[in-house]
mmCIF file of C-alpha atoms and ligand atoms in Angstrom:
data_model
loop_
_atom_site.group_PDB
_atom_site.id
_atom_site.type_symbol
_atom_site.label_atom_id
_atom_site.label_comp_id
_atom_site.label_asym_id
_atom_site.label_seq_id
_atom_site.Cartn_x
_atom_site.Cartn_y
_atom_site.Cartn_z
ATOM 1 C CA MET L 1 -0.348 -0.046 0.078
ATOM 2 C CA GLU L 2 0.882 3.243 -0.422
ATOM 3 C CA LEU L 3 -0.468 6.999 0.759
ATOM 4 C CA ILE L 4 0.871 10.563 -0.976
ATOM 5 C CA ILE L 5 1.037 13.028 1.863
ATOM 6 C CA GLY L 6 0.326 16.313 0.849
ATOM 7 C CA HIS L 7 2.483 19.313 3.564
ATOM 8 C CA LEU L 8 0.698 23.059 3.177
ATOM 9 C CA TYR L 9 3.129 25.650 3.335
ATOM 10 C CA PRO L 10 5.659 23.849 5.072
ATOM 11 C CA ASP L 11 8.042 26.833 4.313
ATOM 12 C CA LEU L 12 6.201 29.322 5.806
ATOM 13 C CA LEU L 13 4.037 26.935 9.163
ATOM 14 C CA ASN L 14 6.097 24.994 10.608
ATOM 15 C CA ILE L 15 6.907 26.410 14.250
ATOM 16 C CA TYR L 16 7.404 24.045 17.955
ATOM 17 C CA SER L 17 8.347 21.485 15.631
ATOM 18 C CA ASP L 18 4.726 20.637 13.660
ATOM 19 C CA MET L 19 7.265 19.016 10.841
ATOM 20 C CA GLY L 20 7.496 15.785 13.428
ATOM 21 C CA ASN L 21 4.116 15.292 12.553
ATOM 22 C CA ILE L 22 4.984 14.700 9.292
ATOM 23 C CA ILE L 23 7.664 12.149 10.683
ATOM 24 C CA CYS L 24 5.382 10.534 12.328
ATOM 25 C CA LEU L 25 3.437 9.200 9.841
ATOM 26 C CA SER L 26 6.043 8.517 7.574
ATOM 27 C CA GLN L 27 7.497 6.156 10.271
ATOM 28 C CA ARG L 28 4.958 4.543 11.421
ATOM 29 C CA CYS L 29 3.957 3.379 7.755
ATOM 30 C CA HIS L 30 7.767 2.697 6.988
ATOM 31 C CA TRP L 31 7.353 0.304 9.825
ATOM 32 C CA ARG L 32 4.280 -1.471 8.662
ATOM 33 C CA GLY L 33 5.718 -1.436 5.162
ATOM 34 C CA ILE L 34 3.256 1.016 3.579
ATOM 35 C CA LYS L 35 4.982 3.291 1.413
ATOM 36 C CA VAL L 36 4.802 6.937 1.682
ATOM 37 C CA THR L 37 5.350 10.116 -0.664
ATOM 38 C CA ILE L 38 5.984 13.722 1.053
ATOM 39 C CA LYS L 39 4.741 16.597 -1.210
ATOM 40 C CA ALA L 40 5.347 20.360 -0.143
ATOM 41 C CA ILE L 41 2.688 22.433 -1.366
ATOM 42 C CA SER L 42 3.111 26.268 -0.737
ATOM 43 C CA LEU L 43 1.991 29.754 -2.552
ATOM 44 C CA LYS L 44 1.733 29.555 -5.886
ATOM 45 C CA GLN L 45 1.179 25.991 -6.199
ATOM 46 C CA LYS L 46 -2.104 24.359 -7.828
ATOM 47 C CA LEU L 47 -3.292 22.254 -5.295
ATOM 48 C CA GLU L 48 -4.905 18.680 -7.279
ATOM 49 C CA TRP L 49 -6.278 17.270 -4.447
ATOM 50 C CA GLN L 50 -7.323 13.929 -6.074
ATOM 51 C CA LYS L 51 -3.357 13.215 -5.928
ATOM 52 C CA TYR L 52 -3.287 13.205 -2.386
ATOM 53 C CA ASP L 53 -4.486 10.790 0.353
ATOM 54 C CA LEU L 54 -3.704 13.422 3.727
ATOM 55 C CA LEU L 55 -3.321 16.747 4.110
ATOM 56 C CA PHE L 56 -1.548 18.347 7.103
ATOM 57 C CA GLY L 57 -0.586 21.790 7.747
ATOM 58 C CA GLY L 58 1.337 23.520 10.356
ATOM 59 C CA GLY L 59 1.198 26.343 12.752
ATOM 60 C CA GLY L 60 2.966 29.497 12.090
ATOM 61 C CA GLN L 61 3.112 33.468 13.528
ATOM 62 C CA ASP L 62 0.489 35.763 12.162
ATOM 63 C CA ARG L 63 3.287 37.225 9.549
ATOM 64 C CA GLN L 64 3.089 34.327 7.932
ATOM 65 C CA GLN L 65 -0.616 33.569 8.243
ATOM 66 C CA LEU L 66 -1.343 36.332 6.319
ATOM 67 C CA ILE L 67 1.118 35.581 3.819
ATOM 68 C CA VAL L 68 -0.286 32.209 3.491
ATOM 69 C CA SER L 69 -4.301 33.197 3.692
ATOM 70 C CA GLN L 70 -3.836 34.807 0.662
ATOM 71 C CA ASP L 71 -3.036 32.431 -1.257
ATOM 72 C CA LEU L 72 -5.404 30.141 0.747
ATOM 73 C CA GLN L 73 -7.860 31.489 -1.468
ATOM 74 C CA THR L 74 -6.751 30.665 -4.432
ATOM 75 C CA LYS L 75 -6.957 26.832 -2.783
ATOM 76 C CA ALA L 76 -10.096 27.430 -0.651
ATOM 77 C CA LEU L 77 -12.566 25.399 -3.168
ATOM 78 C CA ALA L 78 -10.444 22.616 -4.166
ATOM 79 C CA LEU L 79 -9.631 22.019 -0.159
ATOM 80 C CA ARG L 80 -13.231 22.392 0.541
ATOM 81 C CA GLU L 81 -14.348 19.435 -2.207
ATOM 82 C CA ALA L 82 -11.224 17.916 -0.603
ATOM 83 C CA ALA L 83 -12.884 18.079 3.002
ATOM 84 C CA GLN L 84 -16.173 17.118 1.284
ATOM 85 C CA SER L 85 -14.728 13.720 -0.414
ATOM 86 C CA ASN L 86 -13.970 12.457 2.882
ATOM 87 C CA LEU L 87 -9.937 13.592 2.687
ATOM 88 C CA PRO L 88 -7.653 13.369 6.134
ATOM 89 C CA MET L 89 -6.405 16.517 6.868
ATOM 90 C CA LEU L 90 -4.832 17.273 9.753
ATOM 91 C CA THR L 91 -4.369 21.401 10.715
ATOM 92 C CA THR L 92 -2.619 22.607 13.775
ATOM 93 C CA CYS L 93 -2.698 25.940 15.451
ATOM 94 C CA GLY L 94 -2.302 28.401 12.725
ATOM 95 C CA SER L 95 -3.610 26.425 9.912
ATOM 96 C CA TYR L 96 -6.631 25.108 12.509
ATOM 97 C CA GLN L 97 -7.599 28.861 12.564
ATOM 98 C CA LEU L 98 -7.240 29.724 8.731
ATOM 99 C CA PHE L 99 -9.354 26.553 8.182
ATOM 100 C CA GLY L 100 -11.939 28.455 9.821
ATOM 101 C CA HIS L 101 -14.065 31.547 8.926
ATOM 102 C CA TYR L 102 -11.292 34.527 9.975
ATOM 103 C CA PHE L 103 -8.825 35.242 12.066
ATOM 104 C CA LYS L 104 -8.815 38.886 13.516
ATOM 105 C CA THR L 105 -5.406 39.383 14.600
ATOM 106 C CA ALA L 106 -4.478 41.439 17.786
ATOM 107 C CA LYS L 107 -3.328 43.943 15.130
ATOM 108 C CA GLY L 108 -6.966 44.455 14.061
ATOM 109 C CA ILE L 109 -6.251 42.991 10.775
ATOM 110 C CA LYS L 110 -9.053 40.019 9.726
ATOM 111 C CA ILE L 111 -7.294 37.508 8.209
ATOM 112 C CA PRO L 112 -9.983 35.480 6.046
ATOM 113 C CA GLY L 113 -10.290 31.797 6.347
ATOM 114 C CA ILE L 114 -11.658 29.034 4.087
ATOM 115 C CA SER L 115 -14.728 28.545 6.101
ATOM 116 C CA ILE L 116 -14.121 24.620 6.477
ATOM 117 C CA PHE L 117 -14.852 24.958 10.345
ATOM 118 C CA ASP L 118 -17.852 26.645 11.306
ATOM 119 C CA ALA L 119 -15.600 28.424 13.861
ATOM 120 C CA TYR L 120 -14.110 32.210 14.304
ATOM 121 C CA THR L 121 -10.712 33.195 16.047
ATOM 122 C CA ILE L 122 -10.028 36.467 17.221
ATOM 123 C CA ALA L 123 -6.239 37.535 19.083
ATOM 124 C CA SER L 124 -6.736 38.168 22.851
ATOM 125 C CA GLN L 125 -4.159 40.118 25.362
ATOM 126 C CA GLN L 126 -3.618 36.676 26.777
ATOM 127 C CA ARG L 127 -0.951 34.616 25.619
ATOM 128 C CA GLN L 128 -2.084 31.148 25.823
ATOM 129 C CA ILE L 129 0.577 29.156 26.097
ATOM 130 C CA GLY L 130 1.699 25.843 27.989
ATOM 131 C CA ASN L 131 0.924 21.756 27.827
ATOM 132 C CA ILE L 132 -2.098 20.641 27.893
ATOM 133 C CA VAL L 133 -3.795 17.594 27.617
ATOM 134 C CA ILE L 134 -7.821 17.106 26.905
ATOM 135 C CA LYS L 135 -10.142 14.329 26.755
ATOM 136 C CA LEU L 136 -10.781 13.353 23.759
ATOM 137 C CA ASN L 137 -14.827 13.472 22.728
ATOM 138 C CA ASN L 138 -15.089 10.200 21.212
ATOM 139 C CA PRO L 139 -12.566 7.922 22.141
ATOM 140 C CA GLN L 140 -13.509 5.054 20.723
ATOM 141 C CA LYS L 141 -13.141 6.748 17.233
ATOM 142 C CA PHE L 142 -9.036 6.971 17.709
ATOM 143 C CA GLN L 143 -7.936 3.690 18.717
ATOM 144 C CA SER L 144 -4.445 3.003 18.010
ATOM 145 C CA PHE L 145 -2.499 -0.161 16.991
ATOM 146 C CA SER L 146 -0.201 -0.906 19.358
ATOM 147 C CA ASN L 147 1.030 -3.819 21.732
ATOM 148 C CA ASN L 148 0.744 -1.905 24.656
ATOM 149 C CA SER L 149 -1.334 0.974 24.671
ATOM 150 C CA LEU L 150 -2.573 2.498 27.598
ATOM 151 C CA LYS L 151 -6.103 3.732 27.851
ATOM 152 C CA GLN L 152 -6.334 6.170 24.525
ATOM 153 C CA THR L 153 -8.705 8.797 25.942
ATOM 154 C CA THR L 154 -6.523 12.255 26.048
ATOM 155 C CA LEU L 155 -4.523 14.061 23.955
ATOM 156 C CA VAL L 156 -1.370 16.147 25.000
ATOM 157 C CA GLY L 157 0.706 18.614 23.731
ATOM 158 C CA PHE L 158 2.035 22.095 24.073
ATOM 159 C CA GLU L 159 -0.301 25.523 22.936
ATOM 160 C CA ASN L 160 1.120 29.174 22.248
ATOM 161 C CA HIS L 161 -1.356 31.361 20.771
ATOM 162 C CA SER L 162 -3.229 34.267 21.280
ATOM 163 C CA GLY L 163 -6.016 33.630 19.351
ATOM 164 C CA LYS L 164 -9.162 32.197 20.823
ATOM 165 C CA THR L 165 -11.325 30.518 18.823
ATOM 166 C CA TYR L 166 -15.139 29.727 18.940
ATOM 167 C CA LEU L 167 -16.940 27.113 17.455
ATOM 168 C CA SER L 168 -20.692 27.557 16.372
ATOM 169 C CA LYS L 169 -22.585 26.570 18.502
ATOM 170 C CA THR L 170 -25.792 25.856 16.474
ATOM 171 C CA SER L 171 -23.967 23.998 13.509
ATOM 172 C CA ARG L 172 -23.598 20.526 13.488
ATOM 173 C CA LYS L 173 -21.447 21.063 11.006
ATOM 174 C CA THR L 174 -18.505 21.190 13.474
ATOM 175 C CA GLN L 175 -17.835 19.329 16.316
ATOM 176 C CA THR L 176 -15.408 19.861 18.781
ATOM 177 C CA LEU L 177 -12.542 17.513 18.987
ATOM 178 C CA GLY L 178 -12.428 17.081 22.983
ATOM 179 C CA GLN L 179 -13.119 18.838 26.342
ATOM 180 C CA VAL L 180 -9.693 20.590 28.273
ATOM 181 C CA ILE L 181 -8.817 18.800 31.255
ATOM 182 C CA LYS L 182 -5.521 21.334 31.640
ATOM 183 C CA GLY L 183 -4.450 24.141 29.488
ATOM 184 C CA PHE L 184 -6.813 26.686 27.356
ATOM 185 C CA GLY L 185 -7.410 24.688 24.068
ATOM 186 C CA ASN L 186 -9.741 26.480 21.790
ATOM 187 C CA ASN L 187 -10.380 30.020 23.974
ATOM 188 C CA GLY L 188 -9.928 29.589 27.901
ATOM 189 C CA GLU L 189 -13.260 30.133 28.495
ATOM 190 C CA ASP L 190 -15.556 27.133 27.192
ATOM 191 C CA GLY L 191 -13.333 24.334 27.867
ATOM 192 C CA THR L 192 -13.433 23.070 24.446
ATOM 193 C CA GLU L 193 -10.462 22.208 22.251
ATOM 194 C CA GLY L 194 -9.955 21.206 18.839
ATOM 195 C CA ALA L 195 -12.626 21.136 15.909
ATOM 196 C CA ILE L 196 -13.658 17.777 13.426
ATOM 197 C CA TYR L 197 -15.655 18.177 10.359
ATOM 198 C CA LYS L 198 -16.195 14.858 8.404
ATOM 199 C CA ASN L 199 -12.203 13.944 8.526
ATOM 200 C CA VAL L 200 -10.787 16.895 8.731
ATOM 201 C CA VAL L 201 -8.894 17.659 12.150
ATOM 202 C CA GLY L 202 -8.245 21.231 13.969
ATOM 203 C CA THR L 203 -6.022 21.158 17.328
ATOM 204 C CA TYR L 204 -3.743 24.177 18.985
ATOM 205 C CA LEU L 205 -1.741 20.885 20.385
ATOM 206 C CA HIS L 206 1.680 21.392 18.960
ATOM 207 C CA GLY L 207 4.718 19.409 20.117
ATOM 208 C CA PRO L 208 4.671 17.486 17.777
ATOM 209 C CA VAL L 209 1.108 16.131 18.163
ATOM 210 C CA LEU L 210 1.514 13.316 16.640
ATOM 211 C CA PRO L 211 4.444 10.932 18.574
ATOM 212 C CA LYS L 212 3.234 11.440 21.311
ATOM 213 C CA ASN L 213 -0.495 10.817 20.229
ATOM 214 C CA PRO L 214 0.307 7.764 18.125
ATOM 215 C CA HIS L 215 -3.709 6.928 18.550
ATOM 216 C CA LEU L 216 -4.812 10.144 16.209
ATOM 217 C CA ALA L 217 -1.263 9.246 13.645
ATOM 218 C CA ASP L 218 -3.268 6.003 13.912
ATOM 219 C CA TRP L 219 -6.684 7.067 12.567
ATOM 220 C CA LEU L 220 -5.037 9.331 10.007
ATOM 221 C CA ILE L 221 -3.055 6.557 8.402
ATOM 222 C CA LYS L 222 -6.622 3.960 8.841
ATOM 223 C CA THR L 223 -8.825 7.000 7.652
ATOM 224 C CA ALA L 224 -6.465 7.481 4.753
ATOM 225 C CA LEU L 225 -5.898 4.197 3.477
ATOM 226 C CA GLU L 226 -9.446 3.428 4.269
ATOM 227 C CA ARG L 227 -10.187 6.134 1.860
ATOM 228 C CA LYS L 228 -7.977 5.090 -0.841
ATOM 229 C CA TYR L 229 -8.390 1.054 -1.405
ATOM 230 C CA GLN L 230 -12.061 1.096 -0.261
ATOM 231 C CA ARG L 231 -11.815 -1.833 2.186
ATOM 232 C CA SER L 232 -11.473 -1.809 5.951
ATOM 233 C CA ILE L 233 -8.432 -1.878 7.226
ATOM 234 C CA LYS L 234 -6.381 -3.677 9.971
ATOM 235 C CA LEU L 235 -3.324 -1.417 10.811
ATOM 236 C CA GLN L 236 -0.379 -3.959 11.998
ATOM 237 C CA ALA L 237 0.088 -3.092 15.736
ATOM 238 C CA LEU L 238 3.700 -1.268 17.384
ATOM 239 C CA ASP L 239 5.722 -1.288 19.724
ATOM 240 C CA ASP L 240 4.084 1.795 21.152
ATOM 241 C CA GLN L 241 5.437 1.866 25.096
ATOM 242 C CA LEU L 242 8.144 5.052 24.597
ATOM 243 C CA GLU L 243 5.298 6.825 22.477
ATOM 244 C CA TRP L 244 2.597 6.217 25.637
ATOM 245 C CA GLN L 245 5.491 6.818 28.361
ATOM 246 C CA ALA L 246 6.051 10.096 26.389
ATOM 247 C CA HIS L 247 2.067 10.884 26.668
ATOM 248 C CA GLN L 248 1.911 10.312 30.154
ATOM 249 C CA ALA L 249 5.103 12.166 30.854
ATOM 250 C CA ALA L 250 3.287 14.948 29.034
ATOM 251 C CA ILE L 251 0.166 14.684 31.263
ATOM 252 C CA LYS L 252 2.473 15.239 34.453
ATOM 253 C CA LEU L 253 3.646 18.485 33.156
ATOM 254 C CA ALA L 254 0.657 19.851 32.311
ATOM 255 C CA LYS L 255 -0.931 18.653 35.637
ATOM 256 C CA LYS L 256 1.465 20.417 37.348
ATOM 257 C CA GLY L 257 1.243 22.982 35.462
ATOM 258 C CA LYS L 258 4.657 22.537 34.197
ATOM 259 C CA ILE L 259 6.780 24.147 30.519
ATOM 260 C CA TRP L 260 9.128 21.707 30.890
HETATM 261 N N1 LIG J 1 -0.882 33.266 15.328
HETATM 262 C C1 LIG J 1 -1.510 32.395 15.458
HETATM 263 C C2 LIG J 1 -1.763 33.125 17.152
HETATM 264 O O1 LIG J 1 -1.073 33.311 18.267
HETATM 265 C C3 LIG J 1 -1.417 30.706 15.860
HETATM 266 C C4 LIG J 1 -0.001 30.452 16.340
HETATM 267 C C5 LIG J 1 0.301 29.142 16.465
HETATM 268 O O2 LIG J 1 0.430 28.538 15.352
HETATM 269 N N2 LIG J 1 1.110 28.983 17.082
HETATM 270 O O3 LIG J 1 -2.983 32.211 17.935
#
């Protein structure tokens, strides 16, 4: 089997080791004998979404988000079609914000998004920074294929954002990913974190998020393979002892309120 992974704007949106998500996906596929090709998709490049099995976009500073946002509008239709066709995508922080309706920065600039998520983001004076733990709303969806996994109901990561994201309360289109146990999440007010629409996931979790959350990584891989090969796929189990130790260590740090 083979997966073609598209990395959106790796030259502009890549902070807090977001690139590690691509490495993690590739490595988990490699261990299972699944071939992976990574393709960068950046400014002025046409996005032929049908050629991809999975897309990833990382976080960025407001300045980079402004540049990306203009280009993203030229890819908006393609990305919306891709979302409708159940293409799995992971967007973290800066990309997550741009997959909503808009991000209004502290300088009052309204950076337009592409409205895949029914959500908007407004910068606050408060920097929401630190280790974060969330409880998944739908943990049975995200089971990893590990030989020694723990209870897979949480996600861990590191967040750093000024933006507060609000999901529409009335729309059934966008669900929240989880509830904050420790940290800020979407806005530090309503206890929610992240968003999910069809197979598109948005989250504030950096770190990078996937190596310490193999259940999320495996869900993306499994979903991409099942969509591509049109059959149910059971991934080969991996020895994730270190990954789950890292997950537990991150929970402890977050609960102590420590950054490292
Ligand atoms: N610039 C955005 C904010 O501060 C996103 C930051 C990020 O991607 N970590 O909210």
